[in-house]
């Protein structure tokens, strides 16, 4: 327990041996450093003074990001240490001090590494439009969490217009009122035709909206009103269904074959 040479050799082979050493050796920088370099989680067996040592904690986190939880409360407020941890494992953000869980760059670094880290971010981050725009551009699946965390933001017209321009499918999370907004729906389907699926039903009969959606992605036909498809001469119209009774089966036409072109908006 008290032989420094023996202890050093032991922790170099198995860091958790630190648990069985004397308090003096658990407070010895050389021994603790060797232990955490072999197994970062052995930081939990180090003295309080060692858990306050930034270089020791950085070595522990470098070996295993989960060692962050065993750093002192003071160091869990150290941006450099927390950033080193979340770059390896974003979920460790939950062990950072409250102020760092509101740090935009730290939170985005954590989310980029693992979207599960969203639960470690401060909830107030999800009410900030710039943060949410950057977060959902990293991973669209974060939009569902964002919408539940702050539904009010998804009722903000400027915010929703901006996000559907970068990813039209995010129309899914917009408020009911904004899914009835012509400009927002138009921008959404121009970016991703399939977003017609989440538009208000009235736009599934809107010639301009439907034609823009199909020009972007022909699969948008699935979500359009059949009469509107008939007007445009698209698959899904009665004319097309009749053609399916013939043999051989007709080839799926492209948007160009529909004779479609962008229809200028006449709205004011």
PDB file of C-alpha atoms in Angstrom:
ATOM      1  CA  UNK A   1       0.000   0.000   0.000  1.00  0.00           C
ATOM      2  CA  UNK A   2       2.821   2.413   0.759  1.00  0.00           C
ATOM      3  CA  UNK A   3       5.642   1.283  -1.548  1.00  0.00           C
ATOM      4  CA  UNK A   4       5.760   3.993  -4.233  1.00  0.00           C
ATOM      5  CA  UNK A   5       7.793   1.937  -6.713  1.00  0.00           C
ATOM      6  CA  UNK A   6       5.498  -1.059  -6.390  1.00  0.00           C
ATOM      7  CA  UNK A   7       2.417   1.162  -6.550  1.00  0.00           C
ATOM      8  CA  UNK A   8       3.627   2.898  -9.700  1.00  0.00           C
ATOM      9  CA  UNK A   9       4.288  -0.409 -11.453  1.00  0.00           C
ATOM     10  CA  UNK A  10       0.876  -1.710 -10.370  1.00  0.00           C
ATOM     11  CA  UNK A  11      -1.174   1.258 -11.604  1.00  0.00           C
ATOM     12  CA  UNK A  12       0.691   1.266 -14.909  1.00  0.00           C
ATOM     13  CA  UNK A  13      -0.718  -2.232 -15.444  1.00  0.00           C
ATOM     14  CA  UNK A  14      -4.143  -1.639 -13.906  1.00  0.00           C
ATOM     15  CA  UNK A  15      -5.198   1.884 -13.027  1.00  0.00           C
ATOM     16  CA  UNK A  16      -7.969   0.820 -10.669  1.00  0.00           C
ATOM     17  CA  UNK A  17      -5.356  -0.574  -8.283  1.00  0.00           C
ATOM     18  CA  UNK A  18      -5.267   3.041  -7.071  1.00  0.00           C
ATOM     19  CA  UNK A  19      -8.298   2.133  -4.957  1.00  0.00           C
ATOM     20  CA  UNK A  20      -6.180  -0.105  -2.750  1.00  0.00           C
ATOM     21  CA  UNK A  21      -3.282   2.261  -2.195  1.00  0.00           C
ATOM     22  CA  UNK A  22      -2.727   4.439   0.833  1.00  0.00           C
ATOM     23  CA  UNK A  23      -4.174   7.976   0.964  1.00  0.00           C
ATOM     24  CA  UNK A  24      -0.665   9.332   0.551  1.00  0.00           C
ATOM     25  CA  UNK A  25      -0.206   7.477  -2.748  1.00  0.00           C
ATOM     26  CA  UNK A  26      -3.707   8.419  -3.902  1.00  0.00           C
ATOM     27  CA  UNK A  27      -2.472  11.982  -3.492  1.00  0.00           C
ATOM     28  CA  UNK A  28       0.838  11.393  -5.269  1.00  0.00           C
ATOM     29  CA  UNK A  29       0.865  13.110  -8.673  1.00  0.00           C
ATOM     30  CA  UNK A  30       3.192  10.572 -10.338  1.00  0.00           C
ATOM     31  CA  UNK A  31       1.126   7.607  -9.188  1.00  0.00           C
ATOM     32  CA  UNK A  32      -2.263   9.158  -9.987  1.00  0.00           C
ATOM     33  CA  UNK A  33      -1.042  10.347 -13.384  1.00  0.00           C
ATOM     34  CA  UNK A  34       0.086   6.832 -14.303  1.00  0.00           C
ATOM     35  CA  UNK A  35      -3.207   5.409 -13.074  1.00  0.00           C
ATOM     36  CA  UNK A  36      -5.470   7.728 -15.078  1.00  0.00           C
ATOM     37  CA  UNK A  37      -3.366   7.311 -18.208  1.00  0.00           C
ATOM     38  CA  UNK A  38      -3.968   3.560 -17.954  1.00  0.00           C
ATOM     39  CA  UNK A  39      -7.638   3.897 -16.960  1.00  0.00           C
ATOM     40  CA  UNK A  40      -9.249   7.310 -16.891  1.00  0.00           C
ATOM     41  CA  UNK A  41     -11.988   6.147 -14.551  1.00  0.00           C
ATOM     42  CA  UNK A  42      -9.428   5.479 -11.816  1.00  0.00           C
ATOM     43  CA  UNK A  43      -9.686   9.231 -11.177  1.00  0.00           C
ATOM     44  CA  UNK A  44     -12.548   8.318  -8.834  1.00  0.00           C
ATOM     45  CA  UNK A  45     -10.006   6.757  -6.454  1.00  0.00           C
ATOM     46  CA  UNK A  46      -7.675   9.756  -6.421  1.00  0.00           C
ATOM     47  CA  UNK A  47      -7.559  12.321  -3.649  1.00  0.00           C
ATOM     48  CA  UNK A  48      -9.685  15.449  -3.732  1.00  0.00           C
ATOM     49  CA  UNK A  49      -6.550  17.458  -4.479  1.00  0.00           C
ATOM     50  CA  UNK A  50      -5.834  15.340  -7.574  1.00  0.00           C
ATOM     51  CA  UNK A  51      -9.454  15.742  -8.738  1.00  0.00           C
ATOM     52  CA  UNK A  52      -8.759  19.495  -8.641  1.00  0.00           C
ATOM     53  CA  UNK A  53      -5.660  19.172 -10.820  1.00  0.00           C
ATOM     54  CA  UNK A  54      -6.410  20.163 -14.428  1.00  0.00           C
ATOM     55  CA  UNK A  55      -3.538  18.222 -16.017  1.00  0.00           C
ATOM     56  CA  UNK A  56      -4.498  15.043 -14.133  1.00  0.00           C
ATOM     57  CA  UNK A  57      -8.139  15.411 -15.128  1.00  0.00           C
ATOM     58  CA  UNK A  58      -7.268  16.141 -18.766  1.00  0.00           C
ATOM     59  CA  UNK A  59      -5.196  12.958 -18.875  1.00  0.00           C
ATOM     60  CA  UNK A  60      -8.103  11.019 -17.361  1.00  0.00           C
ATOM     61  CA  UNK A  61     -10.644  12.442 -19.822  1.00  0.00           C
ATOM     62  CA  UNK A  62      -8.318  11.808 -22.757  1.00  0.00           C
ATOM     63  CA  UNK A  63      -8.265   8.142 -21.774  1.00  0.00           C
ATOM     64  CA  UNK A  64     -11.996   7.962 -21.017  1.00  0.00           C
ATOM     65  CA  UNK A  65     -14.423  10.868 -21.443  1.00  0.00           C
ATOM     66  CA  UNK A  66     -16.623   9.457 -18.678  1.00  0.00           C
ATOM     67  CA  UNK A  67     -13.928  10.435 -16.171  1.00  0.00           C
ATOM     68  CA  UNK A  68     -15.332  13.973 -16.336  1.00  0.00           C
ATOM     69  CA  UNK A  69     -17.858  13.096 -13.656  1.00  0.00           C
ATOM     70  CA  UNK A  70     -15.028  12.435 -11.183  1.00  0.00           C
ATOM     71  CA  UNK A  71     -13.339  15.786 -11.691  1.00  0.00           C
ATOM     72  CA  UNK A  72     -13.985  18.377  -9.008  1.00  0.00           C
ATOM     73  CA  UNK A  73     -17.029  20.635  -9.287  1.00  0.00           C
ATOM     74  CA  UNK A  74     -14.669  23.498 -10.068  1.00  0.00           C
ATOM     75  CA  UNK A  75     -13.059  21.678 -12.986  1.00  0.00           C
ATOM     76  CA  UNK A  76     -16.405  20.576 -14.350  1.00  0.00           C
ATOM     77  CA  UNK A  77     -16.801  24.271 -14.980  1.00  0.00           C
ATOM     78  CA  UNK A  78     -13.538  24.398 -16.913  1.00  0.00           C
ATOM     79  CA  UNK A  79     -14.354  24.862 -20.603  1.00  0.00           C
ATOM     80  CA  UNK A  80     -11.157  23.228 -21.846  1.00  0.00           C
ATOM     81  CA  UNK A  81     -11.763  20.069 -19.821  1.00  0.00           C
ATOM     82  CA  UNK A  82     -15.440  19.786 -20.741  1.00  0.00           C
ATOM     83  CA  UNK A  83     -14.719  20.377 -24.427  1.00  0.00           C
ATOM     84  CA  UNK A  84     -12.101  17.598 -24.387  1.00  0.00           C
ATOM     85  CA  UNK A  85     -14.711  15.264 -22.903  1.00  0.00           C
ATOM     86  CA  UNK A  86     -17.659  16.062 -25.182  1.00  0.00           C
ATOM     87  CA  UNK A  87     -15.546  15.816 -28.320  1.00  0.00           C
ATOM     88  CA  UNK A  88     -15.032  12.173 -27.408  1.00  0.00           C
ATOM     89  CA  UNK A  89     -18.460  11.508 -25.953  1.00  0.00           C
ATOM     90  CA  UNK A  90     -21.126  14.177 -26.268  1.00  0.00           C
ATOM     91  CA  UNK A  91     -23.308  12.632 -23.568  1.00  0.00           C
ATOM     92  CA  UNK A  92     -20.777  13.689 -20.925  1.00  0.00           C
ATOM     93  CA  UNK A  93     -22.120  17.231 -21.265  1.00  0.00           C
ATOM     94  CA  UNK A  94     -24.591  16.359 -18.517  1.00  0.00           C
ATOM     95  CA  UNK A  95     -21.728  16.404 -15.998  1.00  0.00           C
ATOM     96  CA  UNK A  96     -20.609  19.929 -16.902  1.00  0.00           C
ATOM     97  CA  UNK A  97     -21.550  22.819 -14.656  1.00  0.00           C
ATOM     98  CA  UNK A  98     -24.858  24.555 -15.488  1.00  0.00           C
ATOM     99  CA  UNK A  99     -23.189  27.556 -17.130  1.00  0.00           C
ATOM    100  CA  UNK A 100     -21.336  25.374 -19.636  1.00  0.00           C
ATOM    101  CA  UNK A 101     -24.520  23.532 -20.506  1.00  0.00           C
ATOM    102  CA  UNK A 102     -25.639  26.896 -21.891  1.00  0.00           C
ATOM    103  CA  UNK A 103     -22.463  27.402 -23.923  1.00  0.00           C
ATOM    104  CA  UNK A 104     -23.434  27.370 -27.616  1.00  0.00           C
ATOM    105  CA  UNK A 105     -20.187  25.988 -29.017  1.00  0.00           C
ATOM    106  CA  UNK A 106     -19.857  23.338 -26.316  1.00  0.00           C
ATOM    107  CA  UNK A 107     -23.438  22.196 -26.814  1.00  0.00           C
ATOM    108  CA  UNK A 108     -23.029  22.043 -30.598  1.00  0.00           C
ATOM    109  CA  UNK A 109     -19.774  20.088 -30.235  1.00  0.00           C
ATOM    110  CA  UNK A 110     -21.553  17.610 -27.980  1.00  0.00           C
ATOM    111  CA  UNK A 111     -24.514  17.273 -30.371  1.00  0.00           C
ATOM    112  CA  UNK A 112     -22.198  16.776 -33.341  1.00  0.00           C
ATOM    113  CA  UNK A 113     -20.552  13.887 -31.511  1.00  0.00           C
ATOM    114  CA  UNK A 114     -23.760  12.302 -30.211  1.00  0.00           C
ATOM    115  CA  UNK A 115     -27.307  13.622 -30.554  1.00  0.00           C
ATOM    116  CA  UNK A 116     -28.208  11.898 -27.286  1.00  0.00           C
ATOM    117  CA  UNK A 117     -26.336  14.744 -25.601  1.00  0.00           C
ATOM    118  CA  UNK A 118     -29.426  16.904 -26.236  1.00  0.00           C
ATOM    119  CA  UNK A 119     -30.692  15.960 -22.776  1.00  0.00           C
ATOM    120  CA  UNK A 120     -27.519  17.402 -21.280  1.00  0.00           C
ATOM    121  CA  UNK A 121     -28.016  20.830 -22.798  1.00  0.00           C
ATOM    122  CA  UNK A 122     -29.841  23.515 -20.873  1.00  0.00           C
ATOM    123  CA  UNK A 123     -33.479  23.649 -21.991  1.00  0.00           C
ATOM    124  CA  UNK A 124     -33.201  27.376 -22.566  1.00  0.00           C
ATOM    125  CA  UNK A 125     -30.831  26.680 -25.472  1.00  0.00           C
ATOM    126  CA  UNK A 126     -33.761  25.274 -27.449  1.00  0.00           C
ATOM    127  CA  UNK A 127     -35.547  28.623 -27.368  1.00  0.00           C
ATOM    128  CA  UNK A 128     -32.639  30.326 -29.176  1.00  0.00           C
ATOM    129  CA  UNK A 129     -33.281  30.429 -32.904  1.00  0.00           C
ATOM    130  CA  UNK A 130     -29.631  30.604 -34.011  1.00  0.00           C
ATOM    131  CA  UNK A 131     -28.670  27.643 -31.830  1.00  0.00           C
ATOM    132  CA  UNK A 132     -31.604  25.519 -33.035  1.00  0.00           C
ATOM    133  CA  UNK A 133     -30.880  26.332 -36.695  1.00  0.00           C
ATOM    134  CA  UNK A 134     -27.305  25.129 -36.278  1.00  0.00           C
ATOM    135  CA  UNK A 135     -28.357  22.095 -34.254  1.00  0.00           C
ATOM    136  CA  UNK A 136     -30.941  20.826 -36.750  1.00  0.00           C
ATOM    137  CA  UNK A 137     -28.535  21.418 -39.628  1.00  0.00           C
ATOM    138  CA  UNK A 138     -26.186  18.997 -37.831  1.00  0.00           C
ATOM    139  CA  UNK A 139     -28.892  16.356 -37.496  1.00  0.00           C
ATOM    140  CA  UNK A 140     -32.523  16.713 -38.570  1.00  0.00           C
ATOM    141  CA  UNK A 141     -33.662  14.283 -35.868  1.00  0.00           C
ATOM    142  CA  UNK A 142     -32.972  16.974 -33.277  1.00  0.00           C
ATOM    143  CA  UNK A 143     -35.949  18.950 -34.592  1.00  0.00           C
ATOM    144  CA  UNK A 144     -38.443  16.745 -32.785  1.00  0.00           C
ATOM    145  CA  UNK A 145     -36.727  17.346 -29.450  1.00  0.00           C
ATOM    146  CA  UNK A 146     -36.397  21.044 -30.231  1.00  0.00           C
ATOM    147  CA  UNK A 147     -40.092  21.356 -31.057  1.00  0.00           C
ATOM    148  CA  UNK A 148     -41.126  19.693 -27.797  1.00  0.00           C
ATOM    149  CA  UNK A 149     -38.646  21.755 -25.775  1.00  0.00           C
ATOM    150  CA  UNK A 150     -39.892  25.065 -27.186  1.00  0.00           C
ATOM    151  CA  UNK A 151     -43.020  24.813 -29.358  1.00  0.00           C
ATOM    152  CA  UNK A 152     -43.289  28.608 -29.382  1.00  0.00           C
ATOM    153  CA  UNK A 153     -40.176  28.879 -31.537  1.00  0.00           C
ATOM    154  CA  UNK A 154     -41.781  26.675 -34.201  1.00  0.00           C
ATOM    155  CA  UNK A 155     -44.624  29.182 -34.356  1.00  0.00           C
ATOM    156  CA  UNK A 156     -42.185  31.986 -35.186  1.00  0.00           C
ATOM    157  CA  UNK A 157     -42.609  32.785 -38.881  1.00  0.00           C
ATOM    158  CA  UNK A 158     -39.101  34.108 -39.530  1.00  0.00           C
ATOM    159  CA  UNK A 159     -37.483  31.136 -37.811  1.00  0.00           C
ATOM    160  CA  UNK A 160     -39.579  28.547 -39.646  1.00  0.00           C
ATOM    161  CA  UNK A 161     -39.052  30.253 -42.996  1.00  0.00           C
ATOM    162  CA  UNK A 162     -35.298  30.132 -42.424  1.00  0.00           C
ATOM    163  CA  UNK A 163     -35.194  26.468 -41.408  1.00  0.00           C
ATOM    164  CA  UNK A 164     -37.392  25.188 -44.261  1.00  0.00           C
ATOM    165  CA  UNK A 165     -35.086  26.937 -46.695  1.00  0.00           C
ATOM    166  CA  UNK A 166     -32.239  24.806 -45.385  1.00  0.00           C
ATOM    167  CA  UNK A 167     -34.345  21.643 -44.998  1.00  0.00           C
ATOM    168  CA  UNK A 168     -37.881  21.630 -46.345  1.00  0.00           C
ATOM    169  CA  UNK A 169     -38.836  18.531 -44.389  1.00  0.00           C
ATOM    170  CA  UNK A 170     -38.666  20.578 -41.182  1.00  0.00           C
ATOM    171  CA  UNK A 171     -42.105  21.858 -42.171  1.00  0.00           C
ATOM    172  CA  UNK A 172     -43.262  18.799 -40.233  1.00  0.00           C
ATOM    173  CA  UNK A 173     -42.486  20.588 -36.966  1.00  0.00           C
ATOM    174  CA  UNK A 174     -43.939  23.990 -37.814  1.00  0.00           C
ATOM    175  CA  UNK A 175     -47.093  25.127 -36.055  1.00  0.00           C
ATOM    176  CA  UNK A 176     -50.438  24.404 -37.711  1.00  0.00           C
ATOM    177  CA  UNK A 177     -50.772  28.088 -38.576  1.00  0.00           C
ATOM    178  CA  UNK A 178     -47.424  28.186 -40.363  1.00  0.00           C
ATOM    179  CA  UNK A 179     -48.165  25.006 -42.284  1.00  0.00           C
ATOM    180  CA  UNK A 180     -50.990  27.097 -43.784  1.00  0.00           C
ATOM    181  CA  UNK A 181     -48.592  29.865 -44.810  1.00  0.00           C
ATOM    182  CA  UNK A 182     -48.190  29.935 -48.604  1.00  0.00           C
ATOM    183  CA  UNK A 183     -44.662  31.345 -48.672  1.00  0.00           C
ATOM    184  CA  UNK A 184     -43.370  28.896 -46.064  1.00  0.00           C
ATOM    185  CA  UNK A 185     -44.922  25.902 -47.803  1.00  0.00           C
ATOM    186  CA  UNK A 186     -43.627  27.052 -51.183  1.00  0.00           C
ATOM    187  CA  UNK A 187     -40.059  27.414 -49.865  1.00  0.00           C
ATOM    188  CA  UNK A 188     -40.319  24.034 -48.158  1.00  0.00           C
ATOM    189  CA  UNK A 189     -41.406  22.124 -51.273  1.00  0.00           C
ATOM    190  CA  UNK A 190     -38.832  23.899 -53.418  1.00  0.00           C
ATOM    191  CA  UNK A 191     -36.141  22.619 -51.069  1.00  0.00           C
ATOM    192  CA  UNK A 192     -37.684  19.169 -50.564  1.00  0.00           C
ATOM    193  CA  UNK A 193     -40.708  18.151 -52.582  1.00  0.00           C
ATOM    194  CA  UNK A 194     -41.691  15.463 -50.077  1.00  0.00           C
ATOM    195  CA  UNK A 195     -42.420  18.192 -47.533  1.00  0.00           C
ATOM    196  CA  UNK A 196     -45.773  18.526 -49.333  1.00  0.00           C
ATOM    197  CA  UNK A 197     -46.734  15.680 -46.990  1.00  0.00           C
ATOM    198  CA  UNK A 198     -46.760  18.090 -44.026  1.00  0.00           C
ATOM    199  CA  UNK A 199     -48.383  21.060 -45.727  1.00  0.00           C
ATOM    200  CA  UNK A 200     -51.934  22.052 -44.871  1.00  0.00           C
ATOM    201  CA  UNK A 201     -54.406  19.975 -46.962  1.00  0.00           C
ATOM    202  CA  UNK A 202     -55.441  23.039 -48.970  1.00  0.00           C
ATOM    203  CA  UNK A 203     -51.970  23.160 -50.569  1.00  0.00           C
ATOM    204  CA  UNK A 204     -52.218  19.598 -51.815  1.00  0.00           C
ATOM    205  CA  UNK A 205     -54.676  20.996 -54.348  1.00  0.00           C
ATOM    206  CA  UNK A 206     -52.701  24.145 -55.065  1.00  0.00           C
ATOM    207  CA  UNK A 207     -51.319  23.949 -58.615  1.00  0.00           C
ATOM    208  CA  UNK A 208     -48.313  26.131 -57.895  1.00  0.00           C
ATOM    209  CA  UNK A 209     -47.327  24.282 -54.707  1.00  0.00           C
ATOM    210  CA  UNK A 210     -47.894  20.831 -56.184  1.00  0.00           C
ATOM    211  CA  UNK A 211     -45.995  21.583 -59.384  1.00  0.00           C
ATOM    212  CA  UNK A 212     -43.035  22.963 -57.420  1.00  0.00           C
ATOM    213  CA  UNK A 213     -43.015  19.894 -55.183  1.00  0.00           C
ATOM    214  CA  UNK A 214     -43.051  17.484 -58.127  1.00  0.00           C
ATOM    215  CA  UNK A 215     -40.384  19.419 -59.981  1.00  0.00           C
ATOM    216  CA  UNK A 216     -38.148  18.954 -56.951  1.00  0.00           C
ATOM    217  CA  UNK A 217     -39.096  15.322 -56.337  1.00  0.00           C
ATOM    218  CA  UNK A 218     -41.535  13.327 -58.449  1.00  0.00           C
ATOM    219  CA  UNK A 219     -42.377  11.168 -55.445  1.00  0.00           C
ATOM    220  CA  UNK A 220     -44.298  14.170 -54.088  1.00  0.00           C
ATOM    221  CA  UNK A 221     -47.171  13.002 -56.335  1.00  0.00           C
ATOM    222  CA  UNK A 222     -48.096  10.650 -53.513  1.00  0.00           C
ATOM    223  CA  UNK A 223     -49.169  13.573 -51.337  1.00  0.00           C
ATOM    224  CA  UNK A 224     -50.995  15.676 -53.935  1.00  0.00           C
ATOM    225  CA  UNK A 225     -54.698  15.823 -54.671  1.00  0.00           C
ATOM    226  CA  UNK A 226     -55.556  13.490 -57.562  1.00  0.00           C
ATOM    227  CA  UNK A 227     -57.572  16.159 -59.388  1.00  0.00           C
ATOM    228  CA  UNK A 228     -54.628  18.520 -59.276  1.00  0.00           C
ATOM    229  CA  UNK A 229     -52.404  15.748 -60.576  1.00  0.00           C
ATOM    230  CA  UNK A 230     -54.894  15.212 -63.380  1.00  0.00           C
ATOM    231  CA  UNK A 231     -54.777  18.889 -64.242  1.00  0.00           C
ATOM    232  CA  UNK A 232     -50.986  18.676 -64.386  1.00  0.00           C
ATOM    233  CA  UNK A 233     -51.053  15.349 -66.253  1.00  0.00           C
ATOM    234  CA  UNK A 234     -49.078  13.589 -63.528  1.00  0.00           C
ATOM    235  CA  UNK A 235     -49.099  10.028 -62.145  1.00  0.00           C
ATOM    236  CA  UNK A 236     -52.008   9.619 -59.754  1.00  0.00           C
ATOM    237  CA  UNK A 237     -54.478  11.277 -62.105  1.00  0.00           C
ATOM    238  CA  UNK A 238     -57.425   9.358 -63.520  1.00  0.00           C
ATOM    239  CA  UNK A 239     -55.755   9.398 -66.934  1.00  0.00           C
ATOM    240  CA  UNK A 240     -52.689   7.732 -65.499  1.00  0.00           C
ATOM    241  CA  UNK A 241     -54.688   5.112 -63.598  1.00  0.00           C
ATOM    242  CA  UNK A 242     -56.489   4.185 -66.814  1.00  0.00           C
ATOM    243  CA  UNK A 243     -53.171   3.811 -68.560  1.00  0.00           C
ATOM    244  CA  UNK A 244     -52.080   1.300 -65.896  1.00  0.00           C
ATOM    245  CA  UNK A 245     -54.737  -1.105 -67.205  1.00  0.00           C
ATOM    246  CA  UNK A 246     -52.856  -1.403 -70.482  1.00  0.00           C
ATOM    247  CA  UNK A 247     -49.962  -3.732 -71.159  1.00  0.00           C
ATOM    248  CA  UNK A 248     -47.074  -3.306 -71.103  1.00  0.00           C
ATOM    249  CA  UNK A 249     -47.077  -1.125 -67.984  1.00  0.00           C
ATOM    250  CA  UNK A 250     -46.189   2.449 -68.993  1.00  0.00           C
ATOM    251  CA  UNK A 251     -42.927   3.872 -67.792  1.00  0.00           C
ATOM    252  CA  UNK A 252     -43.054   6.434 -65.009  1.00  0.00           C
ATOM    253  CA  UNK A 253     -42.727   9.808 -66.693  1.00  0.00           C
ATOM    254  CA  UNK A 254     -40.385  12.449 -65.393  1.00  0.00           C
ATOM    255  CA  UNK A 255     -41.403  15.964 -64.470  1.00  0.00           C
ATOM    256  CA  UNK A 256     -40.221  17.115 -67.891  1.00  0.00           C
ATOM    257  CA  UNK A 257     -42.462  14.534 -69.534  1.00  0.00           C
ATOM    258  CA  UNK A 258     -45.387  15.983 -67.594  1.00  0.00           C
ATOM    259  CA  UNK A 259     -44.778  19.136 -69.601  1.00  0.00           C
ATOM    260  CA  UNK A 260     -44.407  20.965 -66.316  1.00  0.00           C
ATOM    261  CA  UNK A 261     -42.586  24.193 -65.688  1.00  0.00           C
ATOM    262  CA  UNK A 262     -42.548  26.577 -62.758  1.00  0.00           C
ATOM    263  CA  UNK A 263     -45.759  28.529 -62.458  1.00  0.00           C
ATOM    264  CA  UNK A 264     -45.201  32.185 -61.570  1.00  0.00           C
ATOM    265  CA  UNK A 265     -46.886  33.149 -58.328  1.00  0.00           C
ATOM    266  CA  UNK A 266     -49.853  35.456 -58.769  1.00  0.00           C
ATOM    267  CA  UNK A 267     -50.247  36.109 -55.045  1.00  0.00           C
ATOM    268  CA  UNK A 268     -49.713  39.546 -53.658  1.00  0.00           C
TER     269      UNK A 268
END
